[in-house]
PDB file of C-alpha atoms in Angstrom:
ATOM      1  CA  UNK A   1     -89.830-130.589 -66.161  1.00  0.00           C
ATOM      2  CA  UNK A   2     -91.401-131.224 -69.572  1.00  0.00           C
ATOM      3  CA  UNK A   3     -91.616-129.255 -72.779  1.00  0.00           C
ATOM      4  CA  UNK A   4     -95.413-128.958 -72.398  1.00  0.00           C
ATOM      5  CA  UNK A   5     -94.841-126.983 -69.196  1.00  0.00           C
ATOM      6  CA  UNK A   6     -92.331-124.751 -70.925  1.00  0.00           C
ATOM      7  CA  UNK A   7     -94.731-124.179 -73.843  1.00  0.00           C
ATOM      8  CA  UNK A   8     -97.573-123.359 -71.435  1.00  0.00           C
ATOM      9  CA  UNK A   9     -95.369-120.836 -69.624  1.00  0.00           C
ATOM     10  CA  UNK A  10     -94.032-119.167 -72.794  1.00  0.00           C
ATOM     11  CA  UNK A  11     -97.435-118.951 -74.471  1.00  0.00           C
ATOM     12  CA  UNK A  12     -99.153-117.572 -71.381  1.00  0.00           C
ATOM     13  CA  UNK A  13     -96.535-114.766 -71.198  1.00  0.00           C
ATOM     14  CA  UNK A  14     -96.811-114.070 -74.934  1.00  0.00           C
ATOM     15  CA  UNK A  15    -100.608-113.711 -74.804  1.00  0.00           C
ATOM     16  CA  UNK A  16    -100.811-112.164 -71.352  1.00  0.00           C
ATOM     17  CA  UNK A  17    -103.634-114.442 -70.372  1.00  0.00           C
ATOM     18  CA  UNK A  18    -103.924-118.022 -69.136  1.00  0.00           C
ATOM     19  CA  UNK A  19    -107.288-118.400 -70.866  1.00  0.00           C
ATOM     20  CA  UNK A  20    -105.974-117.209 -74.281  1.00  0.00           C
ATOM     21  CA  UNK A  21    -102.940-119.453 -73.964  1.00  0.00           C
ATOM     22  CA  UNK A  22    -105.118-122.453 -73.111  1.00  0.00           C
ATOM     23  CA  UNK A  23    -107.243-121.806 -76.191  1.00  0.00           C
ATOM     24  CA  UNK A  24    -104.164-121.440 -78.394  1.00  0.00           C
ATOM     25  CA  UNK A  25    -102.620-124.726 -77.181  1.00  0.00           C
ATOM     26  CA  UNK A  26    -105.854-126.699 -77.110  1.00  0.00           C
ATOM     27  CA  UNK A  27    -106.027-127.159 -73.308  1.00  0.00           C
ATOM     28  CA  UNK A  28    -108.799-126.473 -70.832  1.00  0.00           C
ATOM     29  CA  UNK A  29    -108.110-123.601 -68.463  1.00  0.00           C
ATOM     30  CA  UNK A  30    -107.719-126.047 -65.561  1.00  0.00           C
ATOM     31  CA  UNK A  31    -105.295-128.121 -67.657  1.00  0.00           C
ATOM     32  CA  UNK A  32    -103.186-125.090 -68.400  1.00  0.00           C
ATOM     33  CA  UNK A  33    -103.255-124.047 -64.756  1.00  0.00           C
ATOM     34  CA  UNK A  34    -102.104-127.533 -63.757  1.00  0.00           C
ATOM     35  CA  UNK A  35     -99.139-127.339 -66.182  1.00  0.00           C
ATOM     36  CA  UNK A  36     -98.053-123.989 -64.785  1.00  0.00           C
ATOM     37  CA  UNK A  37     -98.466-125.132 -61.185  1.00  0.00           C
ATOM     38  CA  UNK A  38     -96.447-128.289 -61.892  1.00  0.00           C
ATOM     39  CA  UNK A  39     -93.672-126.174 -63.400  1.00  0.00           C
ATOM     40  CA  UNK A  40     -93.547-123.893 -60.404  1.00  0.00           C
ATOM     41  CA  UNK A  41     -93.629-126.891 -57.986  1.00  0.00           C
ATOM     42  CA  UNK A  42     -90.621-128.494 -59.714  1.00  0.00           C
ATOM     43  CA  UNK A  43     -88.722-125.237 -59.844  1.00  0.00           C
ATOM     44  CA  UNK A  44     -89.481-124.454 -56.224  1.00  0.00           C
ATOM     45  CA  UNK A  45     -90.566-120.881 -56.820  1.00  0.00           C
ATOM     46  CA  UNK A  46     -93.352-118.976 -58.664  1.00  0.00           C
ATOM     47  CA  UNK A  47     -92.762-117.713 -62.208  1.00  0.00           C
ATOM     48  CA  UNK A  48     -96.083-115.927 -62.730  1.00  0.00           C
ATOM     49  CA  UNK A  49     -98.321-113.657 -60.740  1.00  0.00           C
ATOM     50  CA  UNK A  50    -101.916-114.377 -61.753  1.00  0.00           C
ATOM     51  CA  UNK A  51    -104.777-111.930 -61.268  1.00  0.00           C
ATOM     52  CA  UNK A  52    -108.125-111.076 -62.851  1.00  0.00           C
ATOM     53  CA  UNK A  53    -106.398-108.574 -65.112  1.00  0.00           C
ATOM     54  CA  UNK A  54    -104.011-111.171 -66.545  1.00  0.00           C
ATOM     55  CA  UNK A  55    -100.545-112.492 -65.725  1.00  0.00           C
ATOM     56  CA  UNK A  56     -97.258-110.875 -64.806  1.00  0.00           C
ATOM     57  CA  UNK A  57     -93.786-112.350 -64.604  1.00  0.00           C
ATOM     58  CA  UNK A  58     -92.054-112.678 -61.286  1.00  0.00           C
ATOM     59  CA  UNK A  59     -88.367-111.676 -61.192  1.00  0.00           C
ATOM     60  CA  UNK A  60     -87.459-115.353 -61.323  1.00  0.00           C
ATOM     61  CA  UNK A  61     -89.826-115.933 -64.254  1.00  0.00           C
ATOM     62  CA  UNK A  62     -88.329-113.002 -66.152  1.00  0.00           C
ATOM     63  CA  UNK A  63     -84.842-114.483 -65.692  1.00  0.00           C
ATOM     64  CA  UNK A  64     -85.948-117.947 -66.872  1.00  0.00           C
ATOM     65  CA  UNK A  65     -88.070-116.933 -69.827  1.00  0.00           C
ATOM     66  CA  UNK A  66     -85.275-116.331 -72.413  1.00  0.00           C
ATOM     67  CA  UNK A  67     -83.689-119.710 -71.656  1.00  0.00           C
ATOM     68  CA  UNK A  68     -87.023-121.505 -71.881  1.00  0.00           C
ATOM     69  CA  UNK A  69     -87.714-119.825 -75.231  1.00  0.00           C
ATOM     70  CA  UNK A  70     -84.297-120.989 -76.449  1.00  0.00           C
ATOM     71  CA  UNK A  71     -85.101-124.575 -75.502  1.00  0.00           C
ATOM     72  CA  UNK A  72     -88.499-124.461 -77.278  1.00  0.00           C
ATOM     73  CA  UNK A  73     -86.921-122.901 -80.349  1.00  0.00           C
ATOM     74  CA  UNK A  74     -84.243-125.613 -80.603  1.00  0.00           C
ATOM     75  CA  UNK A  75     -86.914-128.307 -80.138  1.00  0.00           C
ATOM     76  CA  UNK A  76     -88.949-126.867 -82.997  1.00  0.00           C
ATOM     77  CA  UNK A  77     -85.892-126.720 -85.226  1.00  0.00           C
ATOM     78  CA  UNK A  78     -85.029-130.383 -84.455  1.00  0.00           C
ATOM     79  CA  UNK A  79     -88.588-131.539 -85.111  1.00  0.00           C
ATOM     80  CA  UNK A  80     -88.860-129.751 -88.409  1.00  0.00           C
ATOM     81  CA  UNK A  81     -85.459-130.828 -89.694  1.00  0.00           C
ATOM     82  CA  UNK A  82     -86.218-134.412 -88.649  1.00  0.00           C
ATOM     83  CA  UNK A  83     -89.493-134.326 -90.594  1.00  0.00           C
ATOM     84  CA  UNK A  84     -87.698-132.916 -93.635  1.00  0.00           C
ATOM     85  CA  UNK A  85     -84.989-135.570 -93.499  1.00  0.00           C
ATOM     86  CA  UNK A  86     -87.644-138.287 -93.257  1.00  0.00           C
ATOM     87  CA  UNK A  87     -89.410-136.804 -96.268  1.00  0.00           C
ATOM     88  CA  UNK A  88     -92.582-136.028 -94.313  1.00  0.00           C
ATOM     89  CA  UNK A  89     -92.693-132.438 -95.614  1.00  0.00           C
ATOM     90  CA  UNK A  90     -94.243-131.511 -92.280  1.00  0.00           C
ATOM     91  CA  UNK A  91     -93.330-128.985 -89.637  1.00  0.00           C
ATOM     92  CA  UNK A  92     -94.864-126.059 -87.810  1.00  0.00           C
ATOM     93  CA  UNK A  93     -95.089-122.424 -88.841  1.00  0.00           C
ATOM     94  CA  UNK A  94     -96.137-119.877 -86.226  1.00  0.00           C
ATOM     95  CA  UNK A  95     -97.660-116.840 -87.936  1.00  0.00           C
ATOM     96  CA  UNK A  96     -98.489-113.415 -86.511  1.00  0.00           C
ATOM     97  CA  UNK A  97    -100.825-110.966 -88.244  1.00  0.00           C
ATOM     98  CA  UNK A  98    -102.777-107.794 -87.664  1.00  0.00           C
ATOM     99  CA  UNK A  99    -106.477-107.438 -88.514  1.00  0.00           C
ATOM    100  CA  UNK A 100    -106.472-106.331 -92.157  1.00  0.00           C
ATOM    101  CA  UNK A 101    -104.101-109.108 -93.215  1.00  0.00           C
ATOM    102  CA  UNK A 102    -105.790-111.746 -91.017  1.00  0.00           C
ATOM    103  CA  UNK A 103    -109.212-110.953 -92.553  1.00  0.00           C
ATOM    104  CA  UNK A 104    -108.357-110.168 -96.168  1.00  0.00           C
ATOM    105  CA  UNK A 105    -105.173-112.137 -96.994  1.00  0.00           C
ATOM    106  CA  UNK A 106    -104.623-115.063 -94.668  1.00  0.00           C
ATOM    107  CA  UNK A 107    -107.704-117.155 -95.573  1.00  0.00           C
ATOM    108  CA  UNK A 108    -106.657-117.203 -99.233  1.00  0.00           C
ATOM    109  CA  UNK A 109    -102.954-117.720 -98.393  1.00  0.00           C
ATOM    110  CA  UNK A 110    -103.694-120.630 -96.066  1.00  0.00           C
ATOM    111  CA  UNK A 111    -106.050-122.271 -98.545  1.00  0.00           C
ATOM    112  CA  UNK A 112    -103.367-122.104-101.246  1.00  0.00           C
ATOM    113  CA  UNK A 113    -100.600-123.271 -98.944  1.00  0.00           C
ATOM    114  CA  UNK A 114    -102.644-126.238 -97.738  1.00  0.00           C
ATOM    115  CA  UNK A 115    -102.934-127.585-101.292  1.00  0.00           C
ATOM    116  CA  UNK A 116     -99.171-128.286-101.539  1.00  0.00           C
ATOM    117  CA  UNK A 117     -98.245-128.650 -97.848  1.00  0.00           C
ATOM    118  CA  UNK A 118    -101.086-130.460 -96.086  1.00  0.00           C
ATOM    119  CA  UNK A 119     -98.799-131.863 -93.389  1.00  0.00           C
ATOM    120  CA  UNK A 120     -97.521-128.483 -92.170  1.00  0.00           C
ATOM    121  CA  UNK A 121     -99.237-127.187 -89.036  1.00  0.00           C
ATOM    122  CA  UNK A 122    -100.031-123.472 -88.975  1.00  0.00           C
ATOM    123  CA  UNK A 123    -100.350-121.749 -85.603  1.00  0.00           C
ATOM    124  CA  UNK A 124    -101.708-118.201 -85.673  1.00  0.00           C
ATOM    125  CA  UNK A 125    -101.548-115.212 -83.349  1.00  0.00           C
ATOM    126  CA  UNK A 126    -103.543-112.070 -84.118  1.00  0.00           C
ATOM    127  CA  UNK A 127    -102.715-108.625 -82.674  1.00  0.00           C
ATOM    128  CA  UNK A 128    -101.663-105.169 -83.772  1.00  0.00           C
ATOM    129  CA  UNK A 129     -98.362-103.910 -85.283  1.00  0.00           C
ATOM    130  CA  UNK A 130     -96.702-103.725 -81.895  1.00  0.00           C
ATOM    131  CA  UNK A 131     -97.844-107.179 -80.828  1.00  0.00           C
ATOM    132  CA  UNK A 132     -96.462-108.798 -83.979  1.00  0.00           C
ATOM    133  CA  UNK A 133     -93.112-107.032 -83.671  1.00  0.00           C
ATOM    134  CA  UNK A 134     -92.733-108.118 -80.040  1.00  0.00           C
ATOM    135  CA  UNK A 135     -93.736-111.703 -80.841  1.00  0.00           C
ATOM    136  CA  UNK A 136     -91.093-111.815 -83.575  1.00  0.00           C
ATOM    137  CA  UNK A 137     -88.332-110.361 -81.426  1.00  0.00           C
ATOM    138  CA  UNK A 138     -89.145-112.689 -78.554  1.00  0.00           C
ATOM    139  CA  UNK A 139     -89.330-115.769 -80.800  1.00  0.00           C
ATOM    140  CA  UNK A 140     -93.022-116.486 -80.171  1.00  0.00           C
ATOM    141  CA  UNK A 141     -93.704-116.606 -83.937  1.00  0.00           C
ATOM    142  CA  UNK A 142     -91.588-117.582 -86.934  1.00  0.00           C
ATOM    143  CA  UNK A 143     -93.022-115.111 -89.424  1.00  0.00           C
ATOM    144  CA  UNK A 144     -95.153-112.049 -88.983  1.00  0.00           C
ATOM    145  CA  UNK A 145     -96.929-109.552 -91.200  1.00  0.00           C
ATOM    146  CA  UNK A 146     -95.557-106.084 -90.561  1.00  0.00           C
ATOM    147  CA  UNK A 147     -95.652-102.522 -91.824  1.00  0.00           C
ATOM    148  CA  UNK A 148     -92.150-101.301 -92.615  1.00  0.00           C
ATOM    149  CA  UNK A 149     -89.821-100.365 -91.100  1.00  0.00           C
ATOM    150  CA  UNK A 150     -89.576-103.629 -89.187  1.00  0.00           C
ATOM    151  CA  UNK A 151     -88.114-104.077 -85.729  1.00  0.00           C
ATOM    152  CA  UNK A 152     -84.404-104.440 -85.073  1.00  0.00           C
ATOM    153  CA  UNK A 153     -83.043-107.957 -85.712  1.00  0.00           C
ATOM    154  CA  UNK A 154     -85.914-109.065 -87.998  1.00  0.00           C
ATOM    155  CA  UNK A 155     -85.429-109.778 -91.720  1.00  0.00           C
ATOM    156  CA  UNK A 156     -88.262-108.310 -93.832  1.00  0.00           C
ATOM    157  CA  UNK A 157     -89.566-109.143 -97.290  1.00  0.00           C
ATOM    158  CA  UNK A 158     -91.671-106.252 -98.751  1.00  0.00           C
ATOM    159  CA  UNK A 159     -94.971-107.427-100.191  1.00  0.00           C
ATOM    160  CA  UNK A 160     -97.218-104.507-101.209  1.00  0.00           C
ATOM    161  CA  UNK A 161     -97.822-100.791-100.947  1.00  0.00           C
ATOM    162  CA  UNK A 162    -101.181-100.223 -99.235  1.00  0.00           C
ATOM    163  CA  UNK A 163    -102.604 -96.695 -99.755  1.00  0.00           C
ATOM    164  CA  UNK A 164    -103.869 -94.740 -96.767  1.00  0.00           C
ATOM    165  CA  UNK A 165    -107.452 -93.494 -97.227  1.00  0.00           C
ATOM    166  CA  UNK A 166    -109.558 -90.817 -95.552  1.00  0.00           C
ATOM    167  CA  UNK A 167    -112.876 -92.164 -94.273  1.00  0.00           C
ATOM    168  CA  UNK A 168    -115.707 -89.729 -93.698  1.00  0.00           C
ATOM    169  CA  UNK A 169    -119.316 -89.906 -92.477  1.00  0.00           C
ATOM    170  CA  UNK A 170    -121.907 -89.547 -95.185  1.00  0.00           C
ATOM    171  CA  UNK A 171    -122.649 -85.900 -96.002  1.00  0.00           C
ATOM    172  CA  UNK A 172    -119.247 -84.612 -94.754  1.00  0.00           C
ATOM    173  CA  UNK A 173    -118.011 -81.501 -96.657  1.00  0.00           C
ATOM    174  CA  UNK A 174    -114.655 -83.149 -97.441  1.00  0.00           C
ATOM    175  CA  UNK A 175    -116.486 -85.775 -99.493  1.00  0.00           C
ATOM    176  CA  UNK A 176    -116.637 -83.165-102.244  1.00  0.00           C
ATOM    177  CA  UNK A 177    -112.906 -83.711-102.816  1.00  0.00           C
ATOM    178  CA  UNK A 178    -111.761 -86.543-105.078  1.00  0.00           C
ATOM    179  CA  UNK A 179    -108.518 -86.538-103.117  1.00  0.00           C
ATOM    180  CA  UNK A 180    -108.663 -84.937 -99.684  1.00  0.00           C
ATOM    181  CA  UNK A 181    -105.726 -82.635 -98.882  1.00  0.00           C
ATOM    182  CA  UNK A 182    -103.996 -83.819 -95.703  1.00  0.00           C
ATOM    183  CA  UNK A 183    -103.859 -80.180 -94.505  1.00  0.00           C
ATOM    184  CA  UNK A 184    -107.671 -80.095 -94.484  1.00  0.00           C
ATOM    185  CA  UNK A 185    -108.060 -83.564 -92.979  1.00  0.00           C
ATOM    186  CA  UNK A 186    -105.926 -82.759 -89.912  1.00  0.00           C
ATOM    187  CA  UNK A 187    -108.236 -79.826 -89.063  1.00  0.00           C
ATOM    188  CA  UNK A 188    -111.092 -82.248 -88.465  1.00  0.00           C
ATOM    189  CA  UNK A 189    -111.695 -84.279 -85.256  1.00  0.00           C
ATOM    190  CA  UNK A 190    -109.748 -87.490 -85.910  1.00  0.00           C
ATOM    191  CA  UNK A 191    -110.419 -90.987 -84.576  1.00  0.00           C
ATOM    192  CA  UNK A 192    -107.147 -92.909 -84.393  1.00  0.00           C
ATOM    193  CA  UNK A 193    -105.674 -96.251 -83.513  1.00  0.00           C
ATOM    194  CA  UNK A 194    -103.064 -96.380 -80.751  1.00  0.00           C
ATOM    195  CA  UNK A 195     -99.853 -94.778 -82.001  1.00  0.00           C
ATOM    196  CA  UNK A 196     -98.025 -98.127 -81.639  1.00  0.00           C
ATOM    197  CA  UNK A 197    -100.594 -99.619 -84.042  1.00  0.00           C
ATOM    198  CA  UNK A 198    -100.684 -96.810 -86.608  1.00  0.00           C
ATOM    199  CA  UNK A 199     -97.170 -95.444 -87.094  1.00  0.00           C
ATOM    200  CA  UNK A 200     -97.809 -95.002 -90.842  1.00  0.00           C
ATOM    201  CA  UNK A 201    -100.926 -92.889 -90.254  1.00  0.00           C
ATOM    202  CA  UNK A 202     -99.196 -90.739 -87.652  1.00  0.00           C
ATOM    203  CA  UNK A 203     -96.284 -90.116 -90.009  1.00  0.00           C
ATOM    204  CA  UNK A 204     -98.763 -88.827 -92.583  1.00  0.00           C
ATOM    205  CA  UNK A 205    -100.460 -86.597 -89.986  1.00  0.00           C
ATOM    206  CA  UNK A 206     -97.120 -85.272 -88.690  1.00  0.00           C
ATOM    207  CA  UNK A 207     -96.057 -84.504 -92.264  1.00  0.00           C
ATOM    208  CA  UNK A 208     -98.930 -81.996 -92.599  1.00  0.00           C
ATOM    209  CA  UNK A 209     -97.122 -79.614 -90.267  1.00  0.00           C
ATOM    210  CA  UNK A 210    -100.245 -79.028 -88.213  1.00  0.00           C
ATOM    211  CA  UNK A 211    -100.974 -80.682 -84.866  1.00  0.00           C
ATOM    212  CA  UNK A 212    -103.913 -83.007 -85.543  1.00  0.00           C
ATOM    213  CA  UNK A 213    -107.049 -82.905 -83.383  1.00  0.00           C
ATOM    214  CA  UNK A 214    -107.054 -86.545 -82.248  1.00  0.00           C
ATOM    215  CA  UNK A 215    -110.372 -86.755 -80.446  1.00  0.00           C
ATOM    216  CA  UNK A 216    -110.635 -90.529 -79.811  1.00  0.00           C
ATOM    217  CA  UNK A 217    -108.085 -93.369 -79.645  1.00  0.00           C
ATOM    218  CA  UNK A 218    -108.903 -97.067 -79.763  1.00  0.00           C
ATOM    219  CA  UNK A 219    -107.158-100.406 -80.466  1.00  0.00           C
ATOM    220  CA  UNK A 220    -110.131-101.739 -82.482  1.00  0.00           C
ATOM    221  CA  UNK A 221    -109.966-101.097 -86.220  1.00  0.00           C
ATOM    222  CA  UNK A 222    -113.648-101.701 -86.812  1.00  0.00           C
ATOM    223  CA  UNK A 223    -114.707 -99.549 -83.870  1.00  0.00           C
ATOM    224  CA  UNK A 224    -113.125 -96.615 -85.764  1.00  0.00           C
ATOM    225  CA  UNK A 225    -115.310 -97.248 -88.796  1.00  0.00           C
ATOM    226  CA  UNK A 226    -118.440 -97.410 -86.587  1.00  0.00           C
ATOM    227  CA  UNK A 227    -117.455 -94.117 -84.843  1.00  0.00           C
ATOM    228  CA  UNK A 228    -116.899 -92.387 -88.170  1.00  0.00           C
ATOM    229  CA  UNK A 229    -120.276 -93.640 -89.377  1.00  0.00           C
ATOM    230  CA  UNK A 230    -121.830 -92.131 -86.268  1.00  0.00           C
ATOM    231  CA  UNK A 231    -120.344 -88.723 -87.143  1.00  0.00           C
ATOM    232  CA  UNK A 232    -117.889 -88.552 -84.252  1.00  0.00           C
ATOM    233  CA  UNK A 233    -114.992 -87.600 -86.511  1.00  0.00           C
ATOM    234  CA  UNK A 234    -112.980 -88.745 -89.516  1.00  0.00           C
ATOM    235  CA  UNK A 235    -110.131 -91.172 -89.746  1.00  0.00           C
ATOM    236  CA  UNK A 236    -107.219 -92.235 -91.949  1.00  0.00           C
ATOM    237  CA  UNK A 237    -106.918 -95.958 -92.453  1.00  0.00           C
ATOM    238  CA  UNK A 238    -105.199 -98.403 -94.852  1.00  0.00           C
ATOM    239  CA  UNK A 239    -107.169 -99.418 -97.888  1.00  0.00           C
ATOM    240  CA  UNK A 240    -106.798-103.137 -97.140  1.00  0.00           C
ATOM    241  CA  UNK A 241    -108.576-102.727 -93.815  1.00  0.00           C
ATOM    242  CA  UNK A 242    -111.541-101.077 -95.512  1.00  0.00           C
ATOM    243  CA  UNK A 243    -112.280-103.916 -97.923  1.00  0.00           C
ATOM    244  CA  UNK A 244    -115.912-104.950 -97.477  1.00  0.00           C
ATOM    245  CA  UNK A 245    -116.379-102.437 -94.626  1.00  0.00           C
ATOM    246  CA  UNK A 246    -116.855 -99.125 -96.482  1.00  0.00           C
ATOM    247  CA  UNK A 247    -120.550 -99.262 -97.419  1.00  0.00           C
ATOM    248  CA  UNK A 248    -121.610 -96.938 -94.595  1.00  0.00           C
ATOM    249  CA  UNK A 249    -118.818 -94.361 -94.885  1.00  0.00           C
ATOM    250  CA  UNK A 250    -117.235 -92.251 -97.661  1.00  0.00           C
ATOM    251  CA  UNK A 251    -113.704 -93.223 -98.687  1.00  0.00           C
ATOM    252  CA  UNK A 252    -111.323 -90.829-100.410  1.00  0.00           C
ATOM    253  CA  UNK A 253    -107.604 -90.872-101.321  1.00  0.00           C
ATOM    254  CA  UNK A 254    -105.217 -88.502 -99.594  1.00  0.00           C
ATOM    255  CA  UNK A 255    -103.332 -85.670-101.275  1.00  0.00           C
ATOM    256  CA  UNK A 256    -100.438 -86.053-101.366  1.00  0.00           C
ATOM    257  CA  UNK A 257    -100.538 -89.853-101.581  1.00  0.00           C
ATOM    258  CA  UNK A 258     -99.463 -91.744 -98.485  1.00  0.00           C
ATOM    259  CA  UNK A 259     -99.199 -95.480 -97.885  1.00  0.00           C
ATOM    260  CA  UNK A 260     -97.826 -98.221 -95.678  1.00  0.00           C
ATOM    261  CA  UNK A 261     -95.502-100.908 -96.969  1.00  0.00           C
ATOM    262  CA  UNK A 262     -96.741-104.366 -95.966  1.00  0.00           C
ATOM    263  CA  UNK A 263     -94.010-106.931 -95.446  1.00  0.00           C
ATOM    264  CA  UNK A 264     -93.363-110.399 -94.040  1.00  0.00           C
ATOM    265  CA  UNK A 265     -90.863-110.457 -91.200  1.00  0.00           C
ATOM    266  CA  UNK A 266     -88.763-113.524 -90.339  1.00  0.00           C
ATOM    267  CA  UNK A 267     -87.203-114.757 -87.165  1.00  0.00           C
ATOM    268  CA  UNK A 268     -83.647-115.258 -88.441  1.00  0.00           C
ATOM    269  CA  UNK A 269     -83.031-118.555 -86.719  1.00  0.00           C
ATOM    270  CA  UNK A 270     -86.083-120.051 -88.475  1.00  0.00           C
ATOM    271  CA  UNK A 271     -85.871-118.305 -91.829  1.00  0.00           C
ATOM    272  CA  UNK A 272     -84.257-121.155 -93.775  1.00  0.00           C
ATOM    273  CA  UNK A 273     -86.152-124.083 -92.281  1.00  0.00           C
ATOM    274  CA  UNK A 274     -88.200-125.889 -94.931  1.00  0.00           C
ATOM    275  CA  UNK A 275     -91.764-125.148 -93.704  1.00  0.00           C
ATOM    276  CA  UNK A 276     -90.958-121.470 -93.033  1.00  0.00           C
ATOM    277  CA  UNK A 277     -89.329-121.107 -96.445  1.00  0.00           C
ATOM    278  CA  UNK A 278     -92.213-122.747 -98.297  1.00  0.00           C
ATOM    279  CA  UNK A 279     -94.808-120.679 -96.415  1.00  0.00           C
ATOM    280  CA  UNK A 280     -92.893-117.460 -97.184  1.00  0.00           C
ATOM    281  CA  UNK A 281     -92.732-118.305-100.880  1.00  0.00           C
ATOM    282  CA  UNK A 282     -96.459-119.030-100.886  1.00  0.00           C
ATOM    283  CA  UNK A 283     -97.207-115.640 -99.271  1.00  0.00           C
ATOM    284  CA  UNK A 284     -95.042-113.773-101.775  1.00  0.00           C
ATOM    285  CA  UNK A 285     -96.649-115.501-104.747  1.00  0.00           C
ATOM    286  CA  UNK A 286    -100.214-115.196-103.434  1.00  0.00           C
ATOM    287  CA  UNK A 287     -99.877-111.463-102.716  1.00  0.00           C
ATOM    288  CA  UNK A 288     -98.383-110.899-106.206  1.00  0.00           C
ATOM    289  CA  UNK A 289    -101.290-112.716-107.857  1.00  0.00           C
ATOM    290  CA  UNK A 290    -104.216-112.108-105.505  1.00  0.00           C
ATOM    291  CA  UNK A 291    -103.252-109.182-103.257  1.00  0.00           C
ATOM    292  CA  UNK A 292    -105.371-106.671-105.167  1.00  0.00           C
ATOM    293  CA  UNK A 293    -108.468-108.824-105.447  1.00  0.00           C
TER     294      UNK A 293
END
């Protein structure tokens, strides 16, 4: 059994889809399927149940997955340390991010990092808060952008306070307020992200002491903006997510102020490897200098 087969298995589980895993690893779908079939043939039993809705671990696959992840992690550590010792300044950094960071921060961070570390390979996974936390805990990524508090077992480096804003359709009565009282906002029909993707917003809503009227729930950040624009309700969203997407809605601050703390989370076993350290330093410096632009 080869490491390519292990990587195909672990990535398919992480992304929940053979097609997504094939795209992430640069294989065709048939090539990925061949790797997984070869792994199962050598093991002598199936590790995945595949269907149109995605993939699911068999009991045997669930038992094997942690060991396979350990092998892949050790291989990455060896490769990166070997590159460092040879003076190649290479390596791999696997990065997880949610939408607002992936759109507004990562392009600038990656451009800056590439200037001084052109040999380091960056592999990216995009999801929501929950996805990034799970990927970190399972070792599928080395660093991940999070909203504090981070998950258990993950080291976190705070980066920036990101204010929560009320977004309203044009002509809404609450637009008359410079800062919208949270007690008034929760009386309106609210369009929300899944709770696992918006813990900071739900903490603000819960703090109002009134049960909010959550009318619609979606996993798509930009679908919320479109629904607010259509007059289906209001929403509370982080300021960073609204950059460049607020022309068709009214944006107001909350009263009292509420925010999320953006941070970079580290997989402890990878935290002090050269490429991960250099990438983390670049993120910290870029956010300090460019995070408000």
